[in-house]
Each structure stands twice: as structure tokens, then as C-alpha cells.
Amino acid sequence: MENPFDDTYYMKKALLEAEDAFEKGEIPVGAIVVINDRIIARAHNLTELLNDVTAHAEMQAITAAANFLGGKYLTNCTLYVTLEPCQMCAGALYWSQISKIVYGARDKERGCIALETKLHPKTKMVGGVLAEESSALLKRFFIERRNLN
Amino acid sequence: MENPFDDTYYMKKALLEAEDAFEKGEIPVGAIVVINDRIIARAHNLTELLNDVTAHAEMQAITAAANFLGGKYLTNCTLYVTLEPCQMCAGALYWSQISKIVYGARDKERGCIALETKLHPKTKMVGGVLAEESSALLKRFFIERRNLN
């Protein structure tokens, strides 16, 4: 029987967000925030629609989760995001004191691992959950929508 | 005669924003964005009021400037900010491709220099403009408002 509350389950929800971004012509990255097995924020990249480089999926998810919780710290929360966070998003997650970050695909060029962005000591990060699906969606976007192949 | 368009002039405007933050009980950091000697965005830290760790002065200034320009890249713009940007804000400035960052006080613990956040190759950064005034305002805040001394 499938455990409805494992990392793969939640990453599938983040992937649905990424697919929404794809349909809007946005680089397809999705994110959700979970606390106590409850999804409290869903977001996807909207940098094109909003004309705003800060509108990454994670940034919106952090803001939405804090709004839901009524406080700015995301203690006991987990962020699921289909692509490894960038410096900006990892920097925001540092301030949020989030407990856990789970990402899908690696971003070896602009991701927080390669660029050594500092995470909060309270934060654990794991990657590779539905990495192939997350990566395939991004590749399809750049081939179909940006003619990069 | 005072040159109305030098870095000190604009940093004074950013300091006025920081003072507004102070009055609201926010950590007093202010920022403005300038293009062709015109101020196109003013912002100050609102993390407490908005319950949102992403509401740093710089983040709001980036969003406001992009909104003014009608495009997400801040080419030919200069950001004046009273405190050296953190990882999140420097990461956002990376994406914005901003031409120049001028900061006031250094943040030796959590600033982008110590944490080696990557800036865009198009971006120049200079610091120390009205550093003492910027720093004094922050110190006064933590003594008066947070009883830290």
C-alpha cells in the first residue's frame, strides 16, 4: 500500500505546481510547504507573469506558509521543491529556519549546493526525490518553449 | 556646492527609509533604486509587519523597480541599501542583473561578502557610504527596541 505521506507523495504535488508553471510559459518549478502532514502552501514560478525575478516558487511558498501560520518562522515545516533552490531561495529559507528542504533535480550551475549558500543550522536538506521527472519537465520546457536543445 | 546626484545623496534617501522602518519597530534597513538619476523605488524592511522573512528592503525595492520599469531586469540601475545585502537579497540581485550595488554598513556575520554569495558578472558593488550613520541606527534599534547591548 502506498504511504500517502512520504516524500514522493508530496513531491508529486510540487510537480503538479511545476506543470502549472509550464502551461503558463514559466520555467517549470513548483513548491509546496507541509507541516504535520498538511499542505499549507502551494506555489510555482511566476517570474515572467509578474515581471519579477524574486517570484520563484520557493519565495512565494515561504510567504504563503508564513501567512497561513501567522508567524514568519517555518519551524517544523518541510519545503518540497522540484529544483534545488538557488542562492536567493536558500537565503530566504535560512531566515525562515525551516526544518527540512526536499528537492527534486539538482541545479549544478546555479543551485545552493554548488554556490555554497549557507543554510540555517536547524535545516536539513535532502535531494533527488522524483529528480528525473522534475528534470525532464525542465528539459522539455527549454526545448519546446525556448528552442534550446 | 553639493552634487545632488552622488552616492551620499542617494544613501541619505535610503537612510530615510531605514528611519521609517525604525519607527515601525522593524530592523532599520532602507533601500532605493536609481536609474538615470531618478529614484524609481523606495522600500524598507517590513519583516515584522508582514510576518515574512522575505520582506527585506532590497527585495521590495527590486520588485518595485521592476514594476516601474515594466521588465524584470534592472540593467542600468543602482541599488542603494543601508546595510550590506544578505544571501537572499544578493541572490535576488544576481537574478536582476543590476548594474551597481552601493551599501552603507558592513554585515560581517550574515552579509553576502562573508558568505561569498555570487553576484552577477554585470554587477559592481561598493560599500561604506554613510556606513557610520547606517550602523549607528541599527545599534540604536537593538539597544532601544530589543534591549540588546
Short mmCIF file of C-alpha atoms in Angstrom, two decimals:
data_model
loop_
_atom_site.label_atom_id
_atom_site.label_comp_id
_atom_site.label_asym_id
_atom_site.label_seq_id
_atom_site.Cartn_x
_atom_site.Cartn_y
_atom_site.Cartn_z
CA MET A 1 0.00 0.00 0.00
CA GLU A 2 1.30 3.42 -0.87
CA ASN A 3 2.10 5.61 2.11
CA PRO A 4 0.24 8.81 1.33
CA PHE A 5 2.60 10.89 3.44
CA ASP A 6 6.07 10.10 2.13
CA ASP A 7 8.43 12.47 0.33
CA THR A 8 7.42 11.10 -3.08
CA TYR A 9 3.78 11.84 -2.40
CA TYR A 10 4.48 15.46 -1.58
CA MET A 11 6.96 15.91 -4.40
CA LYS A 12 4.22 14.80 -6.79
CA LYS A 13 2.18 17.73 -5.50
CA ALA A 14 5.11 20.07 -6.12
CA LEU A 15 5.41 18.60 -9.63
CA LEU A 16 1.76 19.44 -10.30
CA GLU A 17 2.67 23.04 -9.44
CA ALA A 18 5.62 22.88 -11.81
CA GLU A 19 3.29 21.64 -14.55
CA ASP A 20 1.03 24.65 -13.92
CA ALA A 21 4.06 26.89 -14.39
CA PHE A 22 4.90 25.11 -17.67
CA GLU A 23 1.39 25.74 -19.00
CA LYS A 24 1.84 29.46 -18.29
CA GLY A 25 5.16 29.64 -20.13
CA GLU A 26 7.12 29.89 -16.89
CA ILE A 27 10.26 27.89 -16.16
CA PRO A 28 8.54 24.88 -14.57
CA VAL A 29 9.46 24.77 -10.91
CA GLY A 30 6.90 24.03 -8.22
CA ALA A 31 6.98 24.04 -4.45
CA ILE A 32 4.78 23.16 -1.51
CA VAL A 33 5.17 23.55 2.24
CA VAL A 34 3.99 20.82 4.61
CA ILE A 35 3.51 20.85 8.38
CA ASN A 36 2.25 17.83 10.32
CA ASP A 37 1.23 16.05 7.12
CA ARG A 38 -0.79 19.03 5.96
CA ILE A 39 -0.05 21.10 2.88
CA ILE A 40 -0.18 24.76 3.90
CA ALA A 41 1.28 26.43 0.79
CA ARG A 42 1.46 25.70 -2.93
CA ALA A 43 3.28 27.84 -5.45
CA HIS A 44 5.00 27.83 -8.79
CA ASN A 45 7.45 30.06 -10.55
CA LEU A 46 5.83 33.26 -11.82
CA THR A 47 8.82 35.40 -12.77
CA GLU A 48 7.53 36.08 -16.28
CA LEU A 49 3.91 36.80 -15.40
CA LEU A 50 4.87 39.07 -12.52
CA ASN A 51 7.93 40.57 -14.23
CA ASP A 52 9.78 39.87 -11.02
CA VAL A 53 12.97 37.87 -10.53
CA THR A 54 12.02 37.30 -6.89
CA ALA A 55 8.87 35.35 -7.80
CA HIS A 56 10.46 31.91 -7.58
CA ALA A 57 8.20 29.09 -6.39
CA GLU A 58 10.02 28.79 -3.06
CA MET A 59 9.77 32.51 -2.24
CA GLN A 60 6.03 32.53 -2.77
CA ALA A 61 5.66 29.29 -0.82
CA ILE A 62 7.60 30.75 2.14
CA THR A 63 5.42 33.88 2.15
CA ALA A 64 2.21 31.85 1.84
CA ALA A 65 3.19 29.38 4.58
CA ALA A 66 4.12 32.18 6.98
CA ASN A 67 0.83 33.85 6.20
CA PHE A 68 -1.04 30.62 6.96
CA LEU A 69 0.86 30.10 10.21
CA GLY A 70 0.57 33.72 11.32
CA GLY A 71 4.29 33.87 12.07
CA LYS A 72 7.38 34.30 9.99
CA TYR A 73 9.33 31.20 11.10
CA LEU A 74 8.69 27.87 9.40
CA THR A 75 9.88 25.68 12.26
CA ASN A 76 8.57 22.12 11.88
CA CYS A 77 7.82 22.72 8.21
CA THR A 78 9.17 20.93 5.16
CA LEU A 79 9.54 22.56 1.76
CA TYR A 80 9.24 20.31 -1.28
CA VAL A 81 10.60 21.89 -4.43
CA THR A 82 11.16 20.28 -7.81
CA LEU A 83 14.52 22.01 -8.40
CA GLU A 84 17.36 22.59 -5.96
CA PRO A 85 16.95 26.12 -4.52
CA CYS A 86 19.08 28.98 -5.84
CA GLN A 87 21.08 31.38 -3.63
CA MET A 88 18.12 33.70 -3.17
CA CYS A 89 15.70 30.96 -2.17
CA ALA A 90 18.20 29.16 0.05
CA GLY A 91 18.97 32.52 1.65
CA ALA A 92 15.25 33.05 2.31
CA LEU A 93 14.99 29.53 3.71
CA TYR A 94 17.90 30.35 6.01
CA TRP A 95 15.91 33.23 7.51
CA SER A 96 12.77 31.06 7.78
CA GLN A 97 14.55 28.50 9.98
CA ILE A 98 12.64 25.79 8.10
CA SER A 99 13.22 22.26 9.40
CA LYS A 100 13.65 20.40 6.14
CA ILE A 101 14.13 21.04 2.43
CA VAL A 102 13.43 18.25 -0.06
CA TYR A 103 14.32 18.98 -3.67
CA GLY A 104 13.91 17.05 -6.90
CA ALA A 105 16.51 17.80 -9.57
CA ARG A 106 19.98 19.21 -8.89
CA ASP A 107 20.97 22.60 -10.30
CA LYS A 108 24.68 22.14 -10.65
CA GLU A 109 25.27 25.62 -12.08
CA ARG A 110 23.11 27.99 -10.03
CA GLY A 111 21.97 25.83 -7.14
CA CYS A 112 22.76 26.50 -3.49
CA ILE A 113 25.00 23.44 -3.19
CA ALA A 114 27.48 24.47 -5.89
CA LEU A 115 27.34 28.11 -4.75
CA GLU A 116 27.69 27.09 -1.09
CA THR A 117 24.79 29.15 0.21
CA LYS A 118 24.62 28.85 3.98
CA LEU A 119 21.58 27.05 5.38
CA HIS A 120 20.29 27.54 8.92
CA PRO A 121 21.78 25.07 11.42
CA LYS A 122 18.22 23.83 12.12
CA THR A 123 17.65 22.93 8.46
CA LYS A 124 18.23 19.52 6.87
CA MET A 125 18.28 19.21 3.11
CA VAL A 126 17.79 16.07 1.02
CA GLY A 127 17.58 15.81 -2.74
CA GLY A 128 16.85 13.50 -5.60
CA VAL A 129 13.15 12.85 -4.92
CA LEU A 130 11.47 12.50 -8.34
CA ALA A 131 14.60 14.05 -9.76
CA GLU A 132 14.13 12.53 -13.21
CA GLU A 133 10.55 13.72 -13.56
CA SER A 134 11.48 17.21 -12.33
CA SER A 135 14.46 17.41 -14.65
CA ALA A 136 12.54 16.01 -17.65
CA LEU A 137 9.88 18.72 -17.28
CA LEU A 138 12.54 21.44 -17.25
CA LYS A 139 14.30 19.96 -20.28
CA ARG A 140 11.03 19.73 -22.19
CA PHE A 141 10.32 23.38 -21.37
CA PHE A 142 13.63 24.64 -22.71
CA ILE A 143 13.29 22.54 -25.86
CA GLU A 144 9.64 23.32 -26.61
CA ARG A 145 9.31 26.87 -25.30
CA ARG A 146 12.76 28.34 -25.59
CA ASN A 147 14.06 26.36 -28.55
CA LEU A 148 17.14 25.38 -26.62
CA ASN A 149 18.37 21.90 -27.38
CA MET B 1 28.13 73.19 -3.93
CA GLU B 2 26.77 69.79 -3.07
CA ASN B 3 26.35 67.48 -6.00
CA PRO B 4 22.75 66.32 -5.69
CA PHE B 5 23.43 63.12 -7.58
CA ASP B 6 26.31 61.47 -5.78
CA ASP B 7 26.24 58.24 -3.78
CA THR B 8 25.95 60.08 -0.48
CA TYR B 9 22.86 61.93 -1.68
CA TYR B 10 21.10 58.72 -2.59
CA MET B 11 22.24 56.88 0.51
CA LYS B 12 20.63 59.64 2.57
CA LYS B 13 17.37 58.75 0.88
CA ALA B 14 17.89 55.09 1.76
CA LEU B 15 18.60 56.16 5.35
CA LEU B 16 15.28 57.99 5.47
CA GLU B 17 13.67 54.68 4.56
CA ALA B 18 15.63 52.94 7.32
CA GLU B 19 14.37 55.54 9.79
CA ASP B 20 10.81 54.78 8.70
CA ALA B 21 11.49 51.11 9.46
CA PHE B 22 12.83 52.05 12.89
CA GLU B 23 9.68 53.97 13.72
CA LYS B 24 7.62 50.87 12.88
CA GLY B 25 9.70 48.63 15.13
CA GLU B 26 11.41 46.98 12.16
CA ILE B 27 15.14 46.33 11.97
CA PRO B 28 16.09 49.64 10.33
CA VAL B 29 17.31 48.93 6.82
CA GLY B 30 16.27 51.03 3.86
CA ALA B 31 16.84 50.79 0.12
CA ILE B 32 16.21 52.76 -3.02
CA VAL B 33 16.73 52.03 -6.71
CA VAL B 34 18.00 54.72 -9.07
CA ILE B 35 18.14 54.83 -12.85
CA ASN B 36 19.48 57.82 -14.79
CA ASP B 37 19.49 59.99 -11.66
CA ARG B 38 15.86 59.17 -10.96
CA ILE B 39 14.62 57.29 -7.90
CA ILE B 40 12.23 54.59 -9.12
CA ALA B 41 11.77 52.55 -5.93
CA ARG B 42 11.90 53.16 -2.19
CA ALA B 43 11.48 50.46 0.44
CA HIS B 44 12.31 49.50 3.98
CA ASN B 45 12.38 46.30 5.94
CA LEU B 46 8.90 45.04 6.80
CA THR B 47 9.55 41.52 8.05
CA GLU B 48 7.67 42.05 11.32
CA LEU B 49 4.65 43.86 9.91
CA LEU B 50 4.24 41.39 7.06
CA ASN B 51 5.28 38.35 9.11
CA ASP B 52 7.52 37.47 6.22
CA VAL B 53 11.26 36.82 6.25
CA THR B 54 11.44 37.68 2.56
CA ALA B 55 10.28 41.29 3.14
CA HIS B 56 13.77 42.79 3.30
CA ALA B 57 14.14 46.32 1.95
CA GLU B 58 16.13 45.15 -1.06
CA MET B 59 13.59 42.50 -2.09
CA GLN B 60 10.76 45.01 -2.09
CA ALA B 61 12.89 47.57 -3.90
CA ILE B 62 13.75 45.04 -6.63
CA THR B 63 10.07 44.16 -7.11
CA ALA B 64 9.01 47.82 -7.12
CA ALA B 65 11.73 48.87 -9.57
CA ALA B 66 10.88 46.04 -11.97
CA ASN B 67 7.24 47.03 -11.73
CA PHE B 68 8.14 50.62 -12.56
CA LEU B 69 10.32 49.59 -15.49
CA GLY B 70 7.84 47.04 -16.82
CA GLY B 71 10.55 44.41 -17.07
CA LYS B 72 12.28 42.16 -14.63
CA TYR B 73 15.91 43.11 -15.30
CA LEU B 74 17.43 46.10 -13.54
CA THR B 75 20.12 46.80 -16.09
CA ASN B 76 21.50 50.35 -15.71
CA CYS B 77 20.04 50.59 -12.21
CA THR B 78 21.83 51.18 -8.92
CA LEU B 79 20.55 49.88 -5.58
CA TYR B 80 21.42 51.93 -2.50
CA VAL B 81 20.95 49.99 0.72
CA THR B 82 21.97 51.00 4.23
CA LEU B 83 23.22 47.51 5.17
CA GLU B 84 25.25 45.07 3.10
CA PRO B 85 22.80 42.64 1.45
CA CYS B 86 22.30 39.14 2.89
CA GLN B 87 22.48 35.93 0.85
CA MET B 88 18.81 36.14 -0.13
CA CYS B 89 19.00 39.74 -1.29
CA ALA B 90 22.32 39.30 -3.06
CA GLY B 91 20.86 36.20 -4.73
CA ALA B 92 17.86 38.24 -5.89
CA LEU B 93 20.20 40.98 -7.13
CA TYR B 94 22.10 38.30 -9.06
CA TRP B 95 18.92 37.41 -10.96
CA SER B 96 18.09 41.09 -11.52
CA GLN B 97 21.39 41.72 -13.34
CA ILE B 98 21.54 45.09 -11.62
CA SER B 99 24.50 47.28 -12.64
CA LYS B 100 25.60 48.53 -9.25
CA ILE B 101 25.03 47.95 -5.55
CA VAL B 102 26.04 50.61 -3.03
CA TYR B 103 25.72 49.63 0.62
CA GLY B 104 26.26 51.52 3.87
CA ALA B 105 27.32 49.38 6.81
CA ARG B 106 29.02 46.00 6.53
CA ASP B 107 27.31 42.88 7.89
CA LYS B 108 30.30 40.78 8.76
CA GLU B 109 28.24 37.88 10.06
CA ARG B 110 25.36 37.43 7.64
CA GLY B 111 26.34 39.65 4.73
CA CYS B 112 26.96 38.45 1.19
CA ILE B 113 30.68 39.21 1.34
CA ALA B 114 31.47 36.95 4.30
CA LEU B 115 29.09 34.27 2.97
CA GLU B 116 30.52 34.59 -0.54
CA THR B 117 27.20 34.93 -2.34
CA LYS B 118 27.76 35.06 -6.08
CA LEU B 119 26.93 38.35 -7.78
CA HIS B 120 26.13 38.68 -11.48
CA PRO B 121 29.20 39.40 -13.63
CA LYS B 122 27.48 42.64 -14.74
CA THR B 123 27.18 43.88 -11.14
CA LYS B 124 29.65 46.13 -9.32
CA MET B 125 29.40 46.51 -5.56
CA VAL B 126 30.82 49.27 -3.40
CA GLY B 127 30.32 49.82 0.30
CA GLY B 128 30.95 52.17 3.16
CA VAL B 129 28.77 55.07 2.02
CA LEU B 130 27.28 56.63 5.20
CA ALA B 131 28.39 53.46 6.96
CA GLU B 132 28.59 55.09 10.38
CA GLU B 133 25.12 56.58 10.19
CA SER B 134 23.65 53.31 8.92
CA SER B 135 25.39 51.29 11.60
CA ALA B 136 24.50 53.75 14.39
CA LEU B 137 20.81 53.49 13.51
CA LEU B 138 20.96 49.69 13.70
CA LYS B 139 22.83 49.76 17.01
CA ARG B 140 20.32 52.22 18.47
CA PHE B 141 17.49 49.93 17.38
CA PHE B 142 18.89 46.86 19.08
CA ILE B 143 19.63 48.80 22.27
CA GLU B 144 16.34 50.69 22.49
CA ARG B 145 13.92 48.22 20.95
CA ARG B 146 15.42 44.82 21.63
CA ASN B 147 17.29 45.57 24.85
CA LEU B 148 20.47 44.17 23.37
CA ASN B 149 23.58 45.98 24.46
#
